[in-house]
Coordinates of C-alpha atoms in Angstrom, one line a residue:
M4 CA 0.6 21.8 -18.9
R5 CA 1.4 20.2 -22.3
K6 CA -1.1 20.5 -25.1
N7 CA -2.3 17.4 -26.8
T8 CA -0.9 15.3 -23.9
I9 CA -3.0 12.9 -21.8
D10 CA -1.9 11.5 -18.4
I11 CA -3.3 8.0 -17.6
I12 CA -3.3 7.1 -13.9
T13 CA -4.0 3.4 -13.1
L14 CA -5.0 2.2 -9.7
G15 CA -5.7 -1.3 -8.5
C16 CA -4.9 -4.6 -10.2
S17 CA -3.1 -5.7 -13.4
K18 CA -6.4 -6.3 -15.1
N19 CA -7.0 -2.5 -14.8
L20 CA -3.5 -1.9 -16.2
V21 CA -4.4 -3.8 -19.4
D22 CA -7.4 -1.6 -19.9
S23 CA -5.3 1.5 -19.5
E24 CA -2.7 0.2 -22.0
K25 CA -5.5 -0.4 -24.6
L26 CA -6.8 3.1 -24.1
M27 CA -3.3 4.5 -24.4
K28 CA -2.9 2.8 -27.8
Q29 CA -6.2 4.2 -29.1
L30 CA -5.3 7.7 -27.9
E31 CA -1.9 7.6 -29.5
A32 CA -3.5 6.4 -32.8
N33 CA -5.5 9.6 -32.6
G34 CA -2.5 11.9 -32.3
Y35 CA -2.1 12.3 -28.5
K36 CA 1.1 12.0 -26.5
V37 CA 0.2 9.8 -23.6
T38 CA 2.1 9.4 -20.3
H39 CA 1.5 6.8 -17.5
D40 CA 2.7 8.6 -14.4
S41 CA 0.6 9.8 -11.4
E42 CA 3.6 11.3 -9.7
N43 CA 4.5 13.8 -12.4
P44 CA 1.4 14.6 -14.5
Q45 CA 2.1 16.9 -17.4
G46 CA -0.9 16.8 -19.7
E47 CA -3.9 19.1 -20.2
I48 CA -6.1 16.0 -19.8
A49 CA -6.0 13.3 -17.1
V50 CA -7.8 9.9 -17.1
I51 CA -7.9 8.1 -13.7
N52 CA -8.6 4.3 -14.0
T53 CA -10.0 3.5 -10.6
C54 CA -10.3 0.4 -8.3
G55 CA -13.4 -0.3 -6.3
F56 CA -12.6 -3.7 -4.8
I57 CA -12.1 -3.0 -1.1
G58 CA -12.3 -0.1 1.3
D59 CA -8.6 0.9 1.1
A60 CA -8.6 0.8 -2.7
K61 CA -11.8 2.9 -2.9
E62 CA -10.3 5.4 -0.6
E63 CA -7.1 5.6 -2.7
S64 CA -9.2 6.1 -5.9
I65 CA -11.3 8.9 -4.3
N66 CA -8.2 10.7 -2.9
M67 CA -6.6 10.6 -6.4
I68 CA -9.7 12.0 -8.0
L69 CA -9.9 14.8 -5.5
E70 CA -6.2 15.6 -6.0
F71 CA -6.7 16.0 -9.7
C72 CA -9.9 18.0 -9.2
Q73 CA -7.8 20.5 -7.2
A74 CA -5.3 20.6 -10.1
K75 CA -8.1 21.4 -12.4
E76 CA -9.5 24.1 -10.1
E77 CA -6.0 25.7 -10.0
G78 CA -5.8 25.7 -13.8
R79 CA -3.1 23.0 -14.0
L80 CA -5.5 20.7 -15.8
K81 CA -8.2 21.3 -18.4
K82 CA -10.2 18.1 -18.4
L83 CA -10.5 15.2 -16.0
Y84 CA -12.1 11.9 -16.8
V85 CA -12.6 8.9 -14.5
M86 CA -13.1 5.2 -15.5
G87 CA -12.8 1.8 -14.0
C88 CA -14.3 -0.3 -11.2
L89 CA -15.1 2.5 -8.8
S90 CA -17.1 4.5 -11.3
E91 CA -18.7 1.2 -12.6
R92 CA -20.0 0.6 -9.1
Y93 CA -20.8 4.1 -7.8
L94 CA -21.5 6.1 -10.9
K95 CA -24.5 8.1 -9.6
D96 CA -22.9 8.8 -6.2
L97 CA -19.7 10.0 -7.8
Q98 CA -21.5 12.3 -10.3
S99 CA -23.3 14.0 -7.5
E100 CA -20.5 14.0 -4.9
I101 CA -17.6 15.0 -7.2
P102 CA -19.1 17.0 -10.1
Q103 CA -15.8 18.6 -11.0
V104 CA -15.0 15.5 -13.1
D105 CA -15.9 16.1 -16.7
K106 CA -17.3 12.7 -17.2
Y107 CA -17.3 9.3 -15.6
Y108 CA -17.1 6.0 -17.5
G109 CA -17.5 2.4 -16.1
K110 CA -15.2 -0.5 -16.6
F111 CA -16.4 -1.5 -20.0
N112 CA -17.4 1.7 -21.9
W113 CA -14.1 3.5 -21.7
N114 CA -13.9 3.7 -25.5
E115 CA -16.7 6.3 -25.3
L116 CA -14.1 8.7 -24.0
L117 CA -12.6 8.8 -27.6
A118 CA -16.0 9.9 -29.0
D119 CA -16.3 12.5 -26.3
L120 CA -12.8 13.8 -27.4
G121 CA -14.1 13.9 -31.0
K122 CA -11.9 11.0 -32.0
P123 CA -12.7 7.6 -33.6
Y124 CA -12.1 4.2 -32.1
H125 CA -9.7 2.1 -34.2
P126 CA -11.1 -1.5 -34.3
E127 CA -8.0 -2.7 -36.2
L128 CA -6.0 -1.9 -33.0
A129 CA -8.4 -3.9 -30.7
I130 CA -5.7 -6.3 -29.5
E131 CA -2.9 -3.7 -29.5
R132 CA -1.6 -1.9 -26.4
H133 CA 1.0 0.6 -25.2
L134 CA 2.9 -1.6 -22.7
T135 CA 3.7 0.2 -19.4
T136 CA 5.6 -2.8 -18.1
P137 CA 9.2 -3.5 -19.0
K138 CA 9.1 -4.6 -22.7
H139 CA 10.0 -8.2 -22.0
Y140 CA 6.8 -9.1 -20.0
A141 CA 3.2 -8.3 -20.3
Y142 CA -0.1 -9.1 -18.6
L143 CA -2.5 -11.1 -20.7
K144 CA -6.2 -10.8 -19.7
I145 CA -8.2 -13.8 -21.0
S146 CA -11.6 -13.1 -19.5
E147 CA -13.6 -10.5 -17.6
G148 CA -16.1 -11.0 -14.8
C149 CA -16.9 -13.9 -12.5
D150 CA -19.7 -16.3 -12.0
R151 CA -18.6 -17.4 -8.6
K152 CA -20.7 -16.0 -5.8
C153 CA -18.3 -15.9 -2.9
A154 CA -20.1 -14.3 0.1
Y155 CA -17.5 -11.6 0.7
C156 CA -16.7 -10.6 -2.8
A157 CA -17.9 -7.5 -4.7
I158 CA -16.2 -8.4 -8.0
P159 CA -19.2 -10.0 -9.6
I160 CA -21.3 -6.9 -8.6
I161 CA -18.7 -4.7 -10.4
T162 CA -17.7 -6.8 -13.4
G163 CA -20.8 -8.9 -14.0
K164 CA -20.8 -12.5 -15.4
H165 CA -17.8 -14.3 -16.7
V166 CA -17.0 -13.5 -20.3
S167 CA -14.2 -15.4 -22.0
R168 CA -12.2 -13.9 -24.8
P169 CA -12.1 -16.0 -28.0
M170 CA -9.1 -18.3 -28.0
E171 CA -7.8 -17.2 -31.4
E172 CA -8.0 -13.5 -30.4
I173 CA -5.9 -14.2 -27.4
L174 CA -3.3 -16.2 -29.4
D175 CA -3.2 -13.4 -32.0
E176 CA -2.4 -11.0 -29.2
V177 CA 0.4 -13.3 -27.9
R178 CA 1.9 -13.5 -31.4
L179 CA 1.8 -9.7 -31.7
L180 CA 3.4 -9.1 -28.3
V181 CA 6.1 -11.7 -29.1
S182 CA 6.9 -9.8 -32.3
Q183 CA 7.3 -6.6 -30.1
G184 CA 9.8 -8.3 -27.8
V185 CA 7.6 -9.8 -25.1
K186 CA 9.0 -13.1 -23.7
E187 CA 7.1 -13.5 -20.5
F188 CA 3.3 -13.6 -20.1
Q189 CA 1.4 -13.1 -16.8
V190 CA -2.0 -14.7 -17.6
I191 CA -4.7 -13.0 -15.6
A192 CA -8.5 -13.1 -15.1
Q193 CA -10.9 -12.7 -12.2
E194 CA -11.1 -16.5 -12.3
L195 CA -8.8 -18.4 -14.7
T196 CA -10.2 -21.9 -14.3
Y197 CA -13.7 -20.9 -15.6
Y198 CA -12.1 -19.9 -19.0
G199 CA -14.0 -21.2 -22.0
I200 CA -17.2 -22.5 -20.3
D201 CA -19.3 -19.7 -21.7
L202 CA -17.9 -19.9 -25.3
Y203 CA -17.0 -23.5 -25.7
K204 CA -19.2 -25.2 -23.0
K205 CA -16.1 -26.7 -21.2
Q206 CA -13.0 -25.5 -19.3
M207 CA -10.5 -24.6 -22.0
L208 CA -7.6 -23.2 -19.9
P209 CA -5.4 -26.3 -20.4
E210 CA -5.8 -26.1 -24.2
L211 CA -5.3 -22.3 -24.3
I212 CA -2.0 -22.6 -22.3
E213 CA -0.8 -25.5 -24.4
K214 CA -1.4 -23.5 -27.6
M215 CA 0.3 -20.4 -26.1
A216 CA 3.3 -22.6 -25.1
A217 CA 3.7 -23.7 -28.7
I218 CA 4.1 -20.2 -30.0
P219 CA 7.8 -19.5 -30.9
G220 CA 9.3 -16.8 -28.7
V221 CA 7.0 -17.5 -25.6
K222 CA 9.6 -18.2 -23.0
W223 CA 7.6 -18.1 -19.7
I224 CA 3.8 -18.3 -19.0
R225 CA 2.7 -17.7 -15.5
L226 CA -0.9 -18.3 -14.2
H227 CA -2.7 -16.0 -11.8
Y228 CA -6.0 -16.2 -9.9
A229 CA -7.2 -19.7 -10.1
Y230 CA -10.2 -21.1 -8.1
P231 CA -9.9 -24.4 -6.2
A232 CA -13.3 -25.9 -6.9
H233 CA -13.6 -27.9 -10.1
F234 CA -9.9 -27.3 -11.0
P235 CA -9.1 -28.4 -14.6
K236 CA -6.8 -31.3 -13.8
D237 CA -5.4 -31.5 -17.4
L238 CA -3.5 -28.3 -16.5
F239 CA -1.2 -30.5 -14.4
R240 CA 0.0 -32.3 -17.6
V241 CA 0.3 -29.1 -19.5
M242 CA 2.5 -27.6 -16.8
R243 CA 4.6 -30.7 -16.5
E244 CA 5.2 -31.2 -20.2
N245 CA 5.9 -27.6 -21.3
D246 CA 9.1 -26.1 -20.0
N247 CA 7.9 -22.6 -20.8
V248 CA 4.9 -22.9 -18.5
C249 CA 6.2 -21.7 -15.2
K250 CA 5.8 -24.2 -12.3
Y251 CA 3.8 -21.5 -10.4
M252 CA 0.2 -21.2 -9.5
D253 CA -1.6 -18.3 -7.9
I254 CA -4.7 -19.9 -6.3
A255 CA -6.7 -17.9 -3.7
L256 CA -7.9 -20.4 -1.1
Q257 CA -9.2 -17.9 1.6
H258 CA -9.6 -20.4 4.4
I259 CA -9.5 -24.1 5.3
S260 CA -12.1 -24.7 8.0
D261 CA -15.2 -26.3 6.6
N262 CA -17.3 -23.9 8.7
M263 CA -15.7 -20.9 7.0
L264 CA -15.6 -22.3 3.5
Q265 CA -19.3 -23.0 3.7
R266 CA -20.2 -19.6 5.1
M267 CA -18.0 -18.0 2.4
N268 CA -19.8 -19.9 -0.3
R269 CA -16.6 -21.4 -1.7
H270 CA -18.0 -24.7 -3.0
V271 CA -15.0 -26.6 -1.8
T272 CA -14.2 -28.5 1.4
K273 CA -11.2 -28.8 3.7
A274 CA -10.5 -32.3 2.5
E275 CA -10.7 -31.3 -1.2
T276 CA -8.4 -28.4 -0.7
Y277 CA -5.7 -30.6 1.0
E278 CA -6.1 -33.1 -1.8
L279 CA -5.7 -30.5 -4.6
I280 CA -2.5 -29.2 -3.0
E281 CA -1.2 -32.7 -2.8
Q282 CA -2.1 -33.3 -6.4
F283 CA -0.3 -30.1 -7.5
R284 CA 2.9 -31.2 -5.8
K285 CA 2.8 -34.7 -7.0
E286 CA 1.8 -34.0 -10.6
V287 CA 4.0 -30.9 -11.1
P288 CA 7.2 -31.5 -9.2
G289 CA 8.8 -28.3 -7.9
I290 CA 5.7 -26.2 -8.3
H291 CA 5.5 -23.0 -6.2
L292 CA 2.1 -22.2 -4.9
R293 CA 1.0 -18.6 -4.1
T294 CA -2.3 -18.1 -2.1
T295 CA -4.3 -15.5 -0.3
L296 CA -6.0 -16.1 3.0
M297 CA -8.7 -14.2 4.9
V298 CA -9.1 -13.8 8.7
G299 CA -12.0 -12.4 10.6
F300 CA -14.8 -13.4 8.3
P301 CA -18.1 -13.2 10.2
G302 CA -18.5 -16.2 12.5
E303 CA -14.8 -17.1 12.5
T304 CA -14.1 -18.8 15.8
E305 CA -10.8 -19.5 17.6
Q306 CA -11.1 -23.1 16.4
D307 CA -11.5 -22.0 12.8
F308 CA -8.4 -19.8 13.1
E309 CA -6.5 -22.7 14.7
E310 CA -7.3 -24.8 11.7
L311 CA -6.1 -22.1 9.4
K312 CA -2.8 -21.8 11.3
E313 CA -2.3 -25.6 11.2
F314 CA -3.0 -25.4 7.4
V315 CA -0.3 -22.8 6.9
R316 CA 2.1 -24.8 9.0
K317 CA 1.5 -28.0 7.2
V318 CA 1.3 -26.8 3.6
R319 CA 4.2 -24.3 3.8
F320 CA 3.2 -22.1 0.9
D321 CA 6.0 -20.7 -1.2
R322 CA 4.2 -17.4 -1.4
M323 CA 1.3 -16.2 0.8
G324 CA -0.6 -13.1 1.4
A325 CA -3.4 -12.5 3.9
F326 CA -5.9 -9.8 4.7
A327 CA -8.6 -9.0 7.3
Y328 CA -12.2 -9.2 6.2
S329 CA -13.9 -5.9 5.5
E330 CA -17.6 -5.8 4.8
E331 CA -18.4 -4.8 1.2
E332 CA -21.9 -3.4 0.6
G333 CA -24.1 -5.5 -1.7
T334 CA -22.4 -8.8 -1.0
Y335 CA -24.1 -11.8 0.4
S336 CA -22.2 -11.5 3.7
A337 CA -23.0 -7.8 4.1
K338 CA -26.7 -8.7 3.7
H339 CA -26.9 -11.9 5.7
Y340 CA -24.0 -11.9 8.3
K341 CA -23.1 -9.6 11.2
D342 CA -19.5 -8.4 11.0
D343 CA -18.9 -9.9 14.5
V344 CA -15.2 -10.4 14.8
P345 CA -13.7 -7.3 16.6
Q346 CA -11.2 -5.3 14.5
A347 CA -8.5 -5.9 17.2
V348 CA -9.0 -9.6 16.9
K349 CA -8.8 -9.5 13.1
Q350 CA -5.6 -7.6 13.3
Q351 CA -4.1 -9.9 15.9
R352 CA -5.0 -13.0 13.8
L353 CA -3.6 -11.3 10.7
D354 CA -0.3 -10.5 12.4
E355 CA 0.0 -14.0 13.8
L356 CA -0.6 -15.6 10.4
M357 CA 1.9 -13.3 8.6
E358 CA 4.5 -13.9 11.3
M359 CA 4.2 -17.6 10.8
Q360 CA 4.5 -17.2 7.0
Q361 CA 7.5 -15.0 7.3
E362 CA 9.4 -17.8 9.1
I363 CA 8.3 -20.3 6.5
S364 CA 9.3 -18.0 3.6
N365 CA 12.7 -17.4 5.3
E366 CA 13.3 -21.1 5.6
L367 CA 12.2 -21.8 2.0
S368 CA 14.4 -19.0 0.7
H369 CA 17.5 -20.2 2.7
S370 CA 16.9 -23.7 1.3
K371 CA 17.7 -22.3 -2.2
I372 CA 21.3 -21.4 -1.2
G373 CA 23.7 -23.3 -3.3
K374 CA 21.1 -24.1 -6.0
T375 CA 21.2 -22.8 -9.6
F376 CA 18.3 -21.1 -11.4
Q377 CA 17.5 -19.4 -14.6
V378 CA 16.5 -15.7 -14.1
I379 CA 15.2 -13.0 -16.3
I380 CA 16.7 -9.5 -15.7
D381 CA 14.1 -6.8 -15.0
R382 CA 16.3 -3.8 -14.2
K383 CA 19.6 -2.4 -12.8
E384 CA 19.4 -0.9 -9.4
G385 CA 22.5 0.6 -7.8
E386 CA 25.2 -2.0 -7.7
Y387 CA 22.8 -4.9 -8.4
Y388 CA 21.1 -6.4 -11.4
V389 CA 17.6 -7.4 -10.3
G390 CA 16.0 -10.5 -11.8
R391 CA 13.4 -13.2 -11.1
T392 CA 13.1 -16.9 -11.3
E393 CA 10.1 -18.7 -12.9
F394 CA 8.7 -18.9 -9.4
D395 CA 8.4 -15.2 -9.0
S396 CA 5.8 -12.9 -10.5
P397 CA 6.7 -9.2 -11.0
E398 CA 6.0 -6.8 -8.1
V399 CA 4.5 -9.3 -5.7
D400 CA 7.2 -12.0 -5.3
P401 CA 10.8 -12.1 -4.2
E402 CA 13.6 -11.0 -6.5
V403 CA 17.1 -12.2 -7.2
L404 CA 19.9 -9.7 -6.7
I405 CA 23.1 -10.2 -8.8
K406 CA 26.0 -7.9 -7.9
D407 CA 27.4 -6.0 -10.8
E408 CA 31.0 -7.3 -11.2
G409 CA 31.8 -5.7 -14.5
K410 CA 29.9 -8.0 -16.9
L411 CA 27.0 -6.2 -18.7
L412 CA 23.7 -8.0 -18.2
H413 CA 20.9 -7.1 -20.6
V414 CA 17.4 -6.3 -19.3
G415 CA 15.0 -8.9 -20.6
S416 CA 17.6 -11.6 -21.1
F417 CA 17.9 -14.9 -19.3
Y418 CA 21.0 -16.0 -17.3
R419 CA 22.0 -18.9 -15.1
V420 CA 22.8 -18.0 -11.5
K421 CA 23.8 -19.7 -8.3
V422 CA 22.2 -18.5 -5.1
C423 CA 24.7 -17.6 -2.5
D424 CA 22.6 -15.9 0.2
A425 CA 19.0 -15.1 1.2
D426 CA 17.0 -12.8 3.4
D427 CA 13.3 -12.5 4.3
F428 CA 12.4 -11.2 0.9
D429 CA 15.1 -11.7 -1.7
L430 CA 17.8 -14.1 -3.0
Y431 CA 21.4 -13.1 -3.7
A432 CA 23.2 -14.8 -6.5
T433 CA 26.3 -15.0 -8.6
L434 CA 26.4 -15.3 -12.3
L435 CA 27.2 -18.7 -14.0
S436 CA 26.4 -17.9 -17.6

């Protein structure tokens, strides 16, 4: 156990990671040594930043808390604090069920931890972070919360209403990160396309991205978690006209059958969804679309599922994830619908959908053989340098493996490569320059 050392453990999404990075910076400014490693905790204080989105994530968070409680009971830890989405949502339950934790904080009041440690919050460091990602890329959170009321989703319950960050503050953060060596920005929010409505009374995502793209040193901008209804169409022009805005869009569509979309409270129709995808591909040639789909939502019939399969077959998403519906307490669907699709049927539908997508992904990957791409190098692993194209987000998308043939490649630098082989998940390439 190291004195004056604090371990931060982050669970859940990249939005949580940004909060952890901001806390780490504040703690360091107050003289602490801070580590970000749940596998090898060394400090006398631990802070667990929890996720409370779905059942599996909640379970992981609780197991992690209990593991650290045991370390505290065995004398390997002096203080344990918990923050984030789980404690935002279940504060009273956690306080009574796991009292060994010294204090619980929610998602938005984590800076109170500093006061409880007898340290000040440094407002001059408000946009600064201790990056836990490789130094050439960072996640950039542009808003918190969500005003959409999708029937299945607990996020608005946890995070509250959508709150956009002021544009100048975001741009100042981008400039600061560029000065520290960041070249690639993963722009994130619970719901990107709503950005600006609360502050500026209109959708401002296209203007924000255009201004970001104009900042010297910003090499790649990638957009995550858009919503299909009322999509800001000027973003097509921004993506088309700015080479450093990646031709990539992460847009969770959830389903395609009008029956399901209506029951899910998605405010979009099957026809509008197909039209939006067609527009993307027409207006932004070469764009790679990532989506997430849900099976087994209450009331999903075989016909609904057949429509979903046809959708996946027709659209041929470049990247696709799927999950089976799990009821979340407090949501509209938990209150108004019976979870009536048997678990075995949910799993069978999920397997079928992912099997279809695996074939599509394999075909799309193999179609890249012989083509040239620019890649950014993330790391060296064994006999390969591992990089990504503009169509690949860190940790969730395929990677490009370049065999080490004696030429030193620098992490965080860009290279031209030619794809020579592919498998289900990754591309293999040779170096051109």
